[in-house]
Short mmCIF file of C-alpha atoms in Angstrom, two decimals:
data_model
loop_
_atom_site.label_atom_id
_atom_site.label_comp_id
_atom_site.label_asym_id
_atom_site.label_seq_id
_atom_site.Cartn_x
_atom_site.Cartn_y
_atom_site.Cartn_z
CA UNK D 1 0.00 0.00 0.00
CA UNK D 2 1.11 3.57 -0.66
CA UNK D 3 2.66 5.65 2.12
CA UNK D 4 -0.10 8.10 3.17
CA UNK D 5 2.45 10.78 4.09
CA UNK D 6 4.27 10.85 0.76
CA UNK D 7 2.61 9.36 -2.31
CA UNK D 8 1.17 9.80 -5.77
CA UNK D 9 -2.43 8.50 -6.01
CA UNK D 10 -2.89 5.49 -8.25
CA UNK D 11 -5.41 5.56 -11.08
CA UNK D 12 -8.07 3.76 -9.02
CA UNK D 13 -7.98 6.43 -6.29
CA UNK D 14 -8.07 9.26 -8.81
CA UNK D 15 -11.04 7.66 -10.57
CA UNK D 16 -12.85 7.06 -7.27
CA UNK D 17 -12.43 10.72 -6.32
CA UNK D 18 -13.58 11.84 -9.79
CA UNK D 19 -16.76 9.77 -9.46
CA UNK D 20 -17.35 11.09 -5.94
CA UNK D 21 -16.89 14.69 -7.15
CA UNK D 22 -19.44 14.06 -9.94
CA UNK D 23 -21.94 12.76 -7.36
CA UNK D 24 -21.42 15.90 -5.29
CA UNK D 25 -21.92 18.05 -8.40
CA UNK D 26 -25.20 16.22 -9.09
CA UNK D 27 -26.35 16.94 -5.52
CA UNK D 28 -26.00 20.67 -6.20
CA UNK D 29 -29.09 20.41 -8.42
CA UNK D 30 -31.10 18.88 -5.58
CA UNK D 31 -33.77 20.89 -3.76
CA UNK D 32 -33.53 18.86 -0.56
CA UNK D 33 -32.32 21.00 2.36
CA UNK D 34 -29.87 18.32 3.55
CA UNK D 35 -28.24 18.15 0.09
CA UNK D 36 -28.01 21.93 -0.16
CA UNK D 37 -26.42 22.08 3.31
CA UNK D 38 -23.96 19.29 2.42
CA UNK D 39 -22.83 20.96 -0.81
CA UNK D 40 -22.50 24.34 0.85
CA UNK D 41 -20.23 22.92 3.55
CA UNK D 42 -18.13 20.94 1.09
CA UNK D 43 -17.65 24.00 -1.11
CA UNK D 44 -16.43 25.92 1.96
CA UNK D 45 -13.49 23.49 2.07
CA UNK D 46 -13.15 19.88 3.19
CA UNK D 47 -10.66 17.05 2.95
CA UNK D 48 -12.15 13.96 1.30
CA UNK D 49 -10.51 10.54 1.24
CA UNK D 50 -10.84 7.37 -0.82
CA UNK D 51 -9.59 3.88 0.00
CA UNK D 52 -9.38 0.93 -2.37
CA UNK D 53 -9.59 -2.38 -0.49
CA UNK D 54 -9.99 -6.09 -1.26
CA UNK D 55 -12.19 -8.69 0.40
CA UNK D 56 -11.24 -12.33 1.01
CA UNK D 57 -12.30 -13.30 -2.55
CA UNK D 58 -10.12 -10.59 -4.09
CA UNK D 59 -13.05 -8.36 -5.02
CA UNK D 60 -12.24 -4.65 -4.80
CA UNK D 61 -14.29 -2.15 -2.82
CA UNK D 62 -14.12 1.66 -2.72
CA UNK D 63 -14.65 3.55 0.55
CA UNK D 64 -15.07 7.31 0.95
CA UNK D 65 -14.56 9.55 3.99
CA UNK D 66 -14.67 13.21 4.98
CA UNK D 67 -12.56 14.79 7.69
CA UNK D 68 -14.24 15.79 10.96
CA UNK D 69 -17.96 16.43 10.91
CA UNK D 70 -20.27 17.41 8.08
CA UNK D 71 -23.03 19.93 8.84
CA UNK D 72 -26.29 18.69 10.32
CA UNK D 73 -25.46 15.07 9.49
CA UNK D 74 -22.55 15.04 11.94
CA UNK D 75 -20.47 11.95 11.28
CA UNK D 76 -22.95 10.08 9.10
CA UNK D 77 -23.77 10.35 5.42
CA UNK D 78 -24.80 7.51 3.08
CA UNK D 79 -21.92 8.18 0.64
CA UNK D 80 -19.22 8.07 3.34
CA UNK D 81 -17.91 5.71 6.02
CA UNK D 82 -18.89 6.42 9.61
CA UNK D 83 -16.67 7.71 12.42
CA UNK D 84 -14.16 5.70 14.41
CA UNK D 85 -16.25 6.63 17.44
CA UNK D 86 -19.58 8.47 17.36
CA UNK D 87 -19.73 10.76 20.35
CA UNK D 88 -22.50 12.98 18.94
CA UNK D 89 -25.49 10.90 20.11
CA UNK D 90 -27.76 13.53 21.72
CA UNK D 91 -28.51 11.24 24.67
CA UNK D 92 -25.01 9.80 24.95
CA UNK D 93 -22.40 10.47 27.62
CA UNK D 94 -20.42 13.05 25.65
CA UNK D 95 -23.34 15.26 24.63
CA UNK D 96 -24.89 14.98 28.11
CA UNK D 97 -21.67 16.02 29.84
CA UNK D 98 -21.00 18.66 27.16
CA UNK D 99 -24.45 20.14 27.87
CA UNK D 100 -23.66 20.12 31.57
CA UNK D 101 -20.37 21.96 30.94
CA UNK D 102 -22.24 24.45 28.75
CA UNK D 103 -24.64 25.05 31.66
CA UNK D 104 -21.64 25.57 33.92
CA UNK D 105 -20.31 28.13 31.44
CA UNK D 106 -23.64 29.96 31.55
CA UNK D 107 -23.73 29.81 35.36
CA UNK D 108 -20.17 31.15 35.57
CA UNK D 109 -20.99 33.95 33.16
CA UNK D 110 -24.16 34.90 35.08
CA UNK D 111 -22.36 34.84 38.42
CA UNK D 112 -19.34 36.75 37.11
CA UNK D 113 -21.39 39.42 35.34
CA UNK D 114 -24.17 39.53 37.93
CA UNK D 115 -23.59 38.70 41.60
CA UNK D 116 -19.81 39.07 41.55
CA UNK D 117 -19.96 42.25 39.49
CA UNK D 118 -22.46 43.80 41.93
CA UNK D 119 -20.36 42.84 44.96
CA UNK D 120 -17.19 44.19 43.30
CA UNK D 121 -18.91 47.49 42.46
CA UNK D 122 -20.22 47.74 46.03
CA UNK D 123 -16.71 47.15 47.36
CA UNK D 124 -15.18 49.66 44.95
CA UNK D 125 -17.75 52.34 45.85
CA UNK D 126 -17.09 51.83 49.57
CA UNK D 127 -13.33 51.87 49.00
CA UNK D 128 -13.57 55.01 46.89
CA UNK D 129 -15.64 56.78 49.58
CA UNK D 130 -13.31 55.75 52.43
CA UNK D 131 -10.16 56.48 50.40
CA UNK D 132 -11.56 59.94 49.72
CA UNK D 133 -12.04 60.47 53.48
CA UNK D 134 -8.43 59.49 54.13
CA UNK D 135 -7.19 61.66 51.25
CA UNK D 136 -9.12 64.67 52.57
CA UNK D 137 -7.58 64.30 56.01
CA UNK D 138 -4.10 63.85 54.45
CA UNK D 139 -4.64 67.08 52.51
CA UNK D 140 -5.66 68.85 55.73
CA UNK D 141 -2.48 67.56 57.41
CA UNK D 142 -0.38 68.67 54.44
CA UNK D 143 -1.73 72.22 54.61
CA UNK D 144 -1.24 72.27 58.39
CA UNK D 145 2.36 71.12 57.97
CA UNK D 146 2.96 73.72 55.29
CA UNK D 147 1.65 76.41 57.64
CA UNK D 148 4.01 75.26 60.43
CA UNK D 149 6.96 75.21 58.05
CA UNK D 150 6.17 78.77 56.97
CA UNK D 151 6.12 79.94 60.61
CA UNK D 152 9.47 78.25 61.27
CA UNK D 153 10.89 79.93 58.17
CA UNK D 154 9.94 83.34 59.58
CA UNK D 155 12.36 82.65 62.48
CA UNK D 156 10.33 84.29 65.28
CA UNK D 157 8.76 81.13 66.81
CA UNK D 158 9.25 80.83 70.59
CA UNK D 159 9.68 77.57 72.50
CA UNK D 160 6.04 77.40 73.55
CA UNK D 161 4.82 77.82 69.97
CA UNK D 162 7.36 75.26 68.74
CA UNK D 163 6.14 72.74 71.35
CA UNK D 164 2.55 73.41 70.27
CA UNK D 165 3.43 72.77 66.63
CA UNK D 166 5.12 69.49 67.56
CA UNK D 167 2.06 68.43 69.54
CA UNK D 168 -0.16 69.35 66.60
CA UNK D 169 1.97 67.29 64.21
CA UNK D 170 1.93 64.29 66.55
CA UNK D 171 -1.83 64.60 67.01
CA UNK D 172 -2.45 64.71 63.27
CA UNK D 173 -0.28 61.61 62.73
CA UNK D 174 -2.19 59.77 65.45
CA UNK D 175 -5.50 60.90 64.01
CA UNK D 176 -4.45 59.67 60.54
CA UNK D 177 -3.48 56.31 62.03
CA UNK D 178 -6.84 56.04 63.82
CA UNK D 179 -8.70 57.06 60.65
CA UNK D 180 -6.93 54.36 58.61
CA UNK D 181 -7.84 51.72 61.20
CA UNK D 182 -11.46 52.88 61.16
CA UNK D 183 -11.52 52.80 57.35
CA UNK D 184 -9.99 49.32 57.26
CA UNK D 185 -12.56 48.06 59.77
CA UNK D 186 -15.40 49.64 57.81
CA UNK D 187 -14.08 48.21 54.48
CA UNK D 188 -13.44 44.70 55.88
CA UNK D 189 -17.02 43.38 55.43
CA UNK D 190 -17.05 44.52 51.81
CA UNK D 191 -13.63 42.94 51.21
CA UNK D 192 -14.66 39.69 52.92
CA UNK D 193 -17.82 39.49 50.84
CA UNK D 194 -15.81 40.07 47.64
CA UNK D 195 -13.22 37.40 48.53
CA UNK D 196 -16.00 34.93 49.31
CA UNK D 197 -17.62 35.60 45.92
CA UNK D 198 -14.27 35.28 44.11
CA UNK D 199 -13.68 31.96 45.91
CA UNK D 200 -17.08 30.75 44.70
CA UNK D 201 -16.16 31.75 41.13
CA UNK D 202 -12.78 29.97 41.40
CA UNK D 203 -14.53 26.81 42.62
CA UNK D 204 -17.01 26.97 39.73
CA UNK D 205 -14.17 27.37 37.22
CA UNK D 206 -12.17 24.56 38.80
CA UNK D 207 -15.17 22.20 38.56
CA UNK D 208 -15.64 23.16 34.92
CA UNK D 209 -11.94 22.55 34.23
CA UNK D 210 -12.01 19.19 36.00
CA UNK D 211 -15.21 18.09 34.24
CA UNK D 212 -13.82 19.19 30.85
CA UNK D 213 -10.58 17.31 31.47
CA UNK D 214 -12.45 14.17 32.55
CA UNK D 215 -14.67 14.35 29.47
CA UNK D 216 -11.68 14.77 27.18
CA UNK D 217 -9.96 11.78 28.79
CA UNK D 218 -13.14 9.73 28.39
CA UNK D 219 -13.31 10.70 24.73
CA UNK D 220 -9.67 9.81 24.04
CA UNK D 221 -10.08 6.47 25.84
CA UNK D 222 -13.25 5.71 23.86
CA UNK D 223 -11.52 6.14 20.48
CA UNK D 224 -10.25 2.60 19.89
CA UNK D 225 -8.33 2.21 16.65
CA UNK D 226 -7.57 -1.09 14.94
CA UNK D 227 -4.52 -2.15 12.95
CA UNK D 228 -4.14 -4.82 10.27
CA UNK D 229 -3.27 -7.43 12.93
CA UNK D 230 -6.70 -6.94 14.52
CA UNK D 231 -5.18 -5.29 17.60
CA UNK D 232 -6.63 -2.09 19.07
CA UNK D 233 -5.36 0.87 21.06
CA UNK D 234 -7.12 3.99 22.24
CA UNK D 235 -5.91 7.50 21.46
CA UNK D 236 -4.50 8.00 24.96
CA UNK D 237 -2.35 4.88 24.60
CA UNK D 238 -1.19 5.85 21.10
CA UNK D 239 -0.17 9.42 21.99
CA UNK D 240 1.38 8.47 25.35
CA UNK D 241 4.36 7.22 23.34
CA UNK D 242 4.82 10.56 21.51
CA UNK D 243 6.36 13.91 22.57
CA UNK D 244 2.83 15.37 22.63
CA UNK D 245 1.74 12.84 25.32
CA UNK D 246 -1.87 14.05 24.98
CA UNK D 247 -3.87 13.67 21.74
CA UNK D 248 -4.67 16.95 19.97
CA UNK D 249 -8.28 17.91 19.40
CA UNK D 250 -9.76 16.08 16.41
CA UNK D 251 -7.29 13.19 16.48
CA UNK D 252 -8.84 10.10 14.90
CA UNK D 253 -11.37 12.15 12.94
CA UNK D 254 -9.35 12.66 9.74
CA UNK D 255 -10.11 10.73 6.56
CA UNK D 256 -7.35 8.11 6.77
CA UNK D 257 -8.19 6.73 10.26
CA UNK D 258 -11.90 6.55 9.35
CA UNK D 259 -11.16 4.68 6.11
CA UNK D 260 -8.77 2.17 7.67
CA UNK D 261 -11.07 1.53 10.64
CA UNK D 262 -14.03 0.86 8.36
CA UNK D 263 -11.98 -1.46 6.14
CA UNK D 264 -10.71 -3.47 9.11
CA UNK D 265 -14.20 -3.78 10.59
CA UNK D 266 -15.49 -5.10 7.26
CA UNK D 267 -12.61 -7.56 6.92
CA UNK D 268 -11.15 -5.75 3.93
CA UNK D 269 -7.47 -5.42 3.09
CA UNK D 270 -6.42 -1.81 2.21
CA UNK D 271 -4.69 -1.59 -1.19
CA UNK D 272 -4.31 2.16 -1.83
CA UNK D 273 -5.52 5.38 -0.29
CA UNK D 274 -5.51 9.10 -1.15
CA UNK D 275 -6.87 12.32 0.33
CA UNK D 276 -8.10 15.22 -1.82
CA UNK D 277 -9.09 18.78 -1.04
CA UNK D 278 -12.60 19.75 -2.08
CA UNK D 279 -13.77 23.39 -2.25
CA UNK D 280 -12.15 26.64 -1.23
CA UNK D 281 -9.01 26.90 0.92
CA UNK D 282 -9.75 27.81 4.52
CA UNK D 283 -7.92 29.02 7.61
CA UNK D 284 -5.00 30.50 5.65
CA UNK D 285 -3.91 27.07 4.39
CA UNK D 286 -2.60 26.57 0.87
CA UNK D 287 -5.10 24.11 -0.61
CA UNK D 288 -6.27 23.60 -4.20
CA UNK D 289 -9.60 22.03 -5.15
CA UNK D 290 -9.19 18.50 -6.50
CA UNK D 291 -5.51 18.17 -5.57
CA UNK D 292 -4.27 15.28 -3.42
CA UNK D 293 -2.47 15.91 -0.12
CA UNK D 294 -0.53 13.82 2.40
CA UNK D 295 -2.02 12.92 5.77
CA UNK D 296 -1.34 15.55 8.44
CA UNK D 297 1.60 14.74 10.67
CA UNK D 298 0.49 16.26 13.98
CA UNK D 299 -2.72 14.25 14.40
CA UNK D 300 -2.33 11.41 11.90
CA UNK D 301 1.32 10.35 12.09
CA UNK D 302 0.99 8.68 15.53
CA UNK D 303 -2.47 7.29 14.70
CA UNK D 304 -1.54 5.87 11.30
CA UNK D 305 1.79 4.55 12.55
CA UNK D 306 -0.35 2.26 14.72
CA UNK D 307 -3.18 1.56 12.26
CA UNK D 308 -0.87 0.62 9.37
CA UNK D 309 0.96 -2.04 11.36
CA UNK D 310 0.47 -5.36 9.60
CA UNK D 311 0.37 -3.84 6.11
CA UNK D 312 3.23 -3.75 3.61
CA UNK D 313 3.76 0.02 3.14
CA UNK D 314 5.76 1.59 0.33
CA UNK D 315 8.61 3.93 1.38
CA UNK D 316 8.04 7.70 1.02
CA UNK D 317 8.60 8.65 -2.63
CA UNK D 318 10.49 11.84 -1.79
CA UNK D 319 12.95 10.01 0.44
CA UNK D 320 13.90 8.05 -2.69
CA UNK D 321 14.10 11.22 -4.77
CA UNK D 322 16.30 13.00 -2.23
CA UNK D 323 18.57 10.01 -1.83
CA UNK D 324 19.74 10.49 -5.40
CA UNK D 325 23.36 11.63 -5.35
CA UNK D 326 23.63 15.36 -5.88
CA UNK D 327 26.67 17.42 -6.78
CA UNK D 328 28.75 19.00 -4.06
CA UNK D 329 28.32 22.65 -3.11
CA UNK D 330 30.77 25.15 -4.56
CA UNK D 331 32.59 27.90 -2.65
CA UNK D 332 32.51 30.95 -4.90
CA UNK D 333 34.14 33.42 -2.47
CA UNK D 334 35.92 33.44 0.86
CA UNK D 335 37.85 35.89 3.04
CA UNK D 336 38.88 35.91 6.70
CA UNK D 337 35.29 36.65 7.90
CA UNK D 338 32.92 34.64 5.71
CA UNK D 339 32.48 32.49 2.64
CA UNK D 340 29.73 32.31 0.01
CA UNK D 341 28.54 28.86 -1.05
CA UNK D 342 26.49 27.79 -4.08
CA UNK D 343 24.22 25.05 -2.67
CA UNK D 344 22.74 22.38 -4.95
CA UNK D 345 19.07 21.44 -4.77
CA UNK D 346 18.43 18.46 -2.46
CA UNK D 347 21.11 19.34 0.10
CA UNK D 348 20.31 20.53 3.62
CA UNK D 349 21.70 23.87 4.79
CA UNK D 350 22.21 22.69 8.38
CA UNK D 351 22.17 19.21 9.96
CA UNK D 352 18.76 17.50 9.98
CA UNK D 353 17.34 14.35 11.55
CA UNK D 354 18.74 11.97 8.95
CA UNK D 355 22.26 11.07 7.95
CA UNK D 356 22.43 13.30 4.84
CA UNK D 357 25.40 15.69 4.89
CA UNK D 358 24.47 19.38 5.19
CA UNK D 359 26.31 22.40 3.79
CA UNK D 360 27.40 23.35 7.30
CA UNK D 361 28.88 19.89 7.94
CA UNK D 362 30.56 19.92 4.52
CA UNK D 363 32.16 23.28 5.30
CA UNK D 364 33.21 22.22 8.79
CA UNK D 365 34.91 19.17 7.30
CA UNK D 366 36.63 21.35 4.70
CA UNK D 367 37.84 24.15 7.01
CA UNK D 368 38.28 22.27 10.28
CA UNK D 369 37.15 23.27 13.80
CA UNK D 370 39.49 26.28 14.15
CA UNK D 371 37.54 28.38 11.62
CA UNK D 372 34.29 28.02 13.67
CA UNK D 373 32.10 27.75 10.56
CA UNK D 374 28.42 28.57 11.04
CA UNK D 375 25.59 29.15 8.55
CA UNK D 376 24.30 32.73 8.77
CA UNK D 377 20.97 31.88 7.06
CA UNK D 378 19.32 28.89 5.42
CA UNK D 379 17.72 27.69 2.21
CA UNK D 380 15.08 24.96 1.99
CA UNK D 381 16.52 21.56 1.11
CA UNK D 382 15.03 21.66 -2.40
CA UNK D 383 16.10 25.28 -3.08
CA UNK D 384 19.45 25.86 -4.77
CA UNK D 385 21.69 28.92 -4.74
CA UNK D 386 23.71 31.24 -2.58
CA UNK D 387 24.35 30.80 1.13
CA UNK D 388 26.65 32.73 3.47
CA UNK D 389 28.67 31.02 6.21
CA UNK D 390 30.68 32.94 8.82
CA UNK D 391 34.10 32.27 10.36
CA UNK D 392 33.98 32.98 14.10
CA UNK D 393 31.40 34.55 16.44
CA UNK D 394 31.84 38.26 15.55
CA UNK D 395 31.18 37.93 11.78
CA UNK D 396 28.29 35.59 12.59
CA UNK D 397 26.62 38.15 14.87
CA UNK D 398 27.23 41.00 12.41
CA UNK D 399 25.85 39.12 9.41
CA UNK D 400 22.82 37.83 11.30
CA UNK D 401 22.07 41.37 12.46
CA UNK D 402 22.34 42.60 8.87
CA UNK D 403 19.81 39.98 7.74
CA UNK D 404 17.47 40.88 10.61
CA UNK D 405 17.71 44.61 9.77
CA UNK D 406 17.12 43.93 6.05
CA UNK D 407 20.57 45.18 5.03
CA UNK D 408 21.13 42.16 2.80
CA UNK D 409 19.40 42.24 -0.60
CA UNK D 410 18.45 38.79 -1.87
CA UNK D 411 17.25 37.96 -5.37
CA UNK D 412 15.59 34.65 -6.21
CA UNK D 413 14.51 33.28 -9.58
CA UNK D 414 11.57 30.87 -9.74
CA UNK D 415 9.28 29.25 -12.28
CA UNK D 416 5.60 29.15 -11.33
CA UNK D 417 2.78 26.91 -12.51
CA UNK D 418 0.43 29.05 -14.63
CA UNK D 419 0.39 32.08 -16.89
CA UNK D 420 0.37 35.27 -14.80
CA UNK D 421 -0.96 37.30 -17.75
CA UNK D 422 -4.03 35.12 -18.27
CA UNK D 423 -4.67 35.19 -14.51
CA UNK D 424 -4.64 39.01 -14.59
CA UNK D 425 -1.75 39.38 -12.12
CA UNK D 426 0.25 42.62 -12.17
CA UNK D 427 3.65 42.46 -13.87
CA UNK D 428 5.32 43.56 -10.63
CA UNK D 429 4.16 44.20 -7.09
CA UNK D 430 4.50 43.33 -3.42
CA UNK D 431 2.96 40.43 -1.49
CA UNK D 432 2.37 40.97 2.21
CA UNK D 433 0.93 37.87 3.89
CA UNK D 434 1.81 37.12 7.55
CA UNK D 435 2.84 33.52 8.12
CA UNK D 436 2.74 31.06 11.01
CA UNK D 437 3.51 27.35 11.31
CA UNK D 438 0.72 24.84 10.87
CA UNK D 439 1.52 23.17 14.20
CA UNK D 440 -0.44 20.01 13.41
CA UNK D 441 1.09 19.59 9.96
CA UNK D 442 4.71 20.67 10.19
CA UNK D 443 6.69 21.83 8.28
CA UNK D 444 3.80 23.45 6.39
CA UNK D 445 3.21 27.17 6.94
CA UNK D 446 -0.08 29.04 6.64
CA UNK D 447 -1.31 32.59 6.12
CA UNK D 448 -2.27 33.91 9.56
CA UNK D 449 -3.48 37.48 10.02
CA UNK D 450 -4.04 37.04 13.77
CA UNK D 451 -0.80 35.52 15.09
CA UNK D 452 1.43 35.27 12.03
CA UNK D 453 4.74 37.10 11.66
CA UNK D 454 4.91 39.80 8.95
CA UNK D 455 6.24 38.52 5.63
CA UNK D 456 6.86 40.75 2.58
CA UNK D 457 8.02 39.82 -0.91
CA UNK D 458 8.58 42.04 -3.96
CA UNK D 459 8.11 40.26 -7.28
CA UNK D 460 8.61 41.00 -10.97
CA UNK D 461 7.67 38.60 -13.75
CA UNK D 462 10.31 37.98 -16.39
CA UNK D 463 8.62 35.81 -19.02
CA UNK D 464 5.89 33.28 -19.80
CA UNK D 465 6.44 29.98 -21.63
CA UNK D 466 4.45 26.74 -21.96
CA UNK D 467 1.91 27.74 -19.34
CA UNK D 468 4.57 28.65 -16.77
CA UNK D 469 5.75 32.04 -15.51
CA UNK D 470 9.34 32.96 -14.71
CA UNK D 471 9.59 35.45 -11.85
CA UNK D 472 12.17 37.39 -9.86
CA UNK D 473 11.63 37.59 -6.09
CA UNK D 474 13.12 40.03 -3.59
CA UNK D 475 12.11 38.79 -0.11
CA UNK D 476 12.13 41.66 2.38
CA UNK D 477 11.72 39.25 5.29
CA UNK D 478 13.02 35.72 5.75
CA UNK D 479 10.14 33.59 7.04
CA UNK D 480 10.12 29.82 6.63
CA UNK D 481 8.72 28.85 3.19
CA UNK D 482 7.91 32.53 2.53
CA UNK D 483 8.37 32.48 -1.24
CA UNK D 484 6.65 29.11 -1.58
CA UNK D 485 3.53 30.18 0.34
CA UNK D 486 3.41 33.67 -1.22
CA UNK D 487 3.52 31.98 -4.63
CA UNK D 488 1.01 29.19 -3.98
CA UNK D 489 -1.58 30.90 -1.78
CA UNK D 490 -4.68 32.27 -3.50
CA UNK D 491 -4.15 35.35 -1.31
CA UNK D 492 -0.73 35.76 -2.96
CA UNK D 493 0.01 34.90 -6.60
CA UNK D 494 -2.06 31.70 -6.62
CA UNK D 495 0.60 29.87 -8.66
CA UNK D 496 2.81 27.33 -6.84
CA UNK D 497 6.47 27.05 -7.68
CA UNK D 498 7.10 24.21 -10.13
CA UNK D 499 8.27 21.10 -8.29
CA UNK D 500 6.94 22.25 -4.90
CA UNK D 501 5.86 18.94 -3.38
CA UNK D 502 4.51 20.65 -0.26
CA UNK D 503 2.36 23.49 -1.63
CA UNK D 504 2.08 22.46 -5.27
CA UNK D 505 1.58 19.23 -7.17
CA UNK D 506 3.60 16.24 -5.95
CA UNK D 507 4.39 14.44 -9.19
CA UNK D 508 6.93 12.05 -7.70
CA UNK D 509 9.32 12.72 -10.59
CA UNK D 510 12.94 12.77 -9.51
CA UNK D 511 13.78 14.95 -12.51
CA UNK D 512 11.41 17.76 -11.49
CA UNK D 513 13.14 19.58 -8.67
CA UNK D 514 11.82 22.70 -6.97
CA UNK D 515 12.43 25.51 -9.48
CA UNK D 516 13.54 28.09 -6.94
CA UNK D 517 17.08 29.46 -6.96
CA UNK D 518 18.83 31.99 -4.70
CA UNK D 519 20.39 33.87 -7.61
CA UNK D 520 22.00 36.97 -6.13
CA UNK D 521 23.01 38.42 -2.76
CA UNK D 522 24.28 41.96 -2.04
CA UNK D 523 25.42 43.75 1.14
CA UNK D 524 27.96 46.12 2.66
CA UNK D 525 30.11 44.41 5.29
CA UNK D 526 30.67 46.66 8.34
CA UNK D 527 34.16 45.42 9.27
CA UNK D 528 35.87 46.47 6.02
CA UNK D 529 33.14 48.77 4.67
CA UNK D 530 33.25 47.01 1.29
CA UNK D 531 30.23 46.45 -0.95
CA UNK D 532 29.83 42.80 -1.90
CA UNK D 533 27.69 41.32 -4.69
CA UNK D 534 27.56 37.65 -5.63
CA UNK D 535 25.62 35.80 -8.34
CA UNK D 536 24.91 32.16 -9.08
CA UNK D 537 23.76 31.08 -12.58
CA UNK D 538 20.18 29.82 -12.60
CA UNK D 539 20.36 26.05 -13.27
CA UNK D 540 16.90 25.79 -14.87
#
């Protein structure tokens, strides 16, 4: 069976999705409210999955699934497999406890905005009134002290008058002390009442937290997932062996777990599987209608690692592609502070999880430990072109600061899928789309206007040929996958870089590398004040 995290769908999966899409299109002509609701939700964006499986007689069966829930139908629809675990029964444990927690939320809100708010206002009014009384007396004492100081300054105060002023000062201090004690005693009942109400609120919130945690644990323990050996584990057991420890929300509800679970329950042997995006992209993700995508890694990698046990799984196609021997990097310039390297596509900039040699390790081997080689910036593994490495801590800090302050001008050349002229895109312009990691599907990035970091790219198209557009990029910031997302996102250019297996079309062809090249880099180095400019020929 294909590897769900890195694959090209076989013809049977593509045909199954095509037929499913035609059925959905036919439903759009329906006048039934449930069909209208279904189509509307699918068009808003949904991952759909297909699984080809065989029964004991070798007959093939096609299963379909959607991720998560689907409108009013919840987990169930006649064209799709059911959930791994249906917790949406209105009279079931989950919905009953969820309703109870919702009531607790309402009770907390009413108490916080009603009783507690009234008690807090009552306390604040009393405190304001009593504080004003203390402030007025302090002002009276201040004026009295000022008057005494003025008399002393005149220099004609006798001993009797001086003694009287001292007694007056002592009396006022004592009076202020007595007033503060009186105010504290008068405020105490209000303060006690407020603390009691706050303690009640804390207890209500703690019960809600405890009930929510218990319900979540119950849900995770109720999700029992099979593998091809017929063994089962619940989500809590599966994720206990991962760095996350606790399952993320929605684990077990993606297409792949649903499809495998249904196949195992029916005694079918999975043969091939694929997941396709249907409808518009959502949540800032780069998704294209009708295109296949790998299973998400945050929720599905631990789950599928268990569920696929017992099946013969193909290796990831891109691991084979990247294992192809690539040429060595080339040092095109070096001085006592830094060197400039021309990196080939397929080579890591810095050490990764595998055994593949990175540019940094290659340089360290070449120059030895005394030069203290360190990469100042990085390129994606599939991107080729210019990289700067420093010799020693001072050049490293200076160059990194220059990158951070945008004092290094970088020029990239890329080839994009599509004709920018026919799409009506301006010949040149600026893309400003903030980016953040998709934490449940690393290393993918997404457009995020709420929590994303600013990312700006200037672009200028160079030419169009055979339905592809050649473009020059000047990234003003250096976010992860910035050029790739700004190219592929419909909020950017809407044309993925050719060969982008993450945001574009994964063809599985070893010959079609990512057509993105760091072509030129320019800066003024502060130590010697010299202007530097380096270029690397575009290899495509």
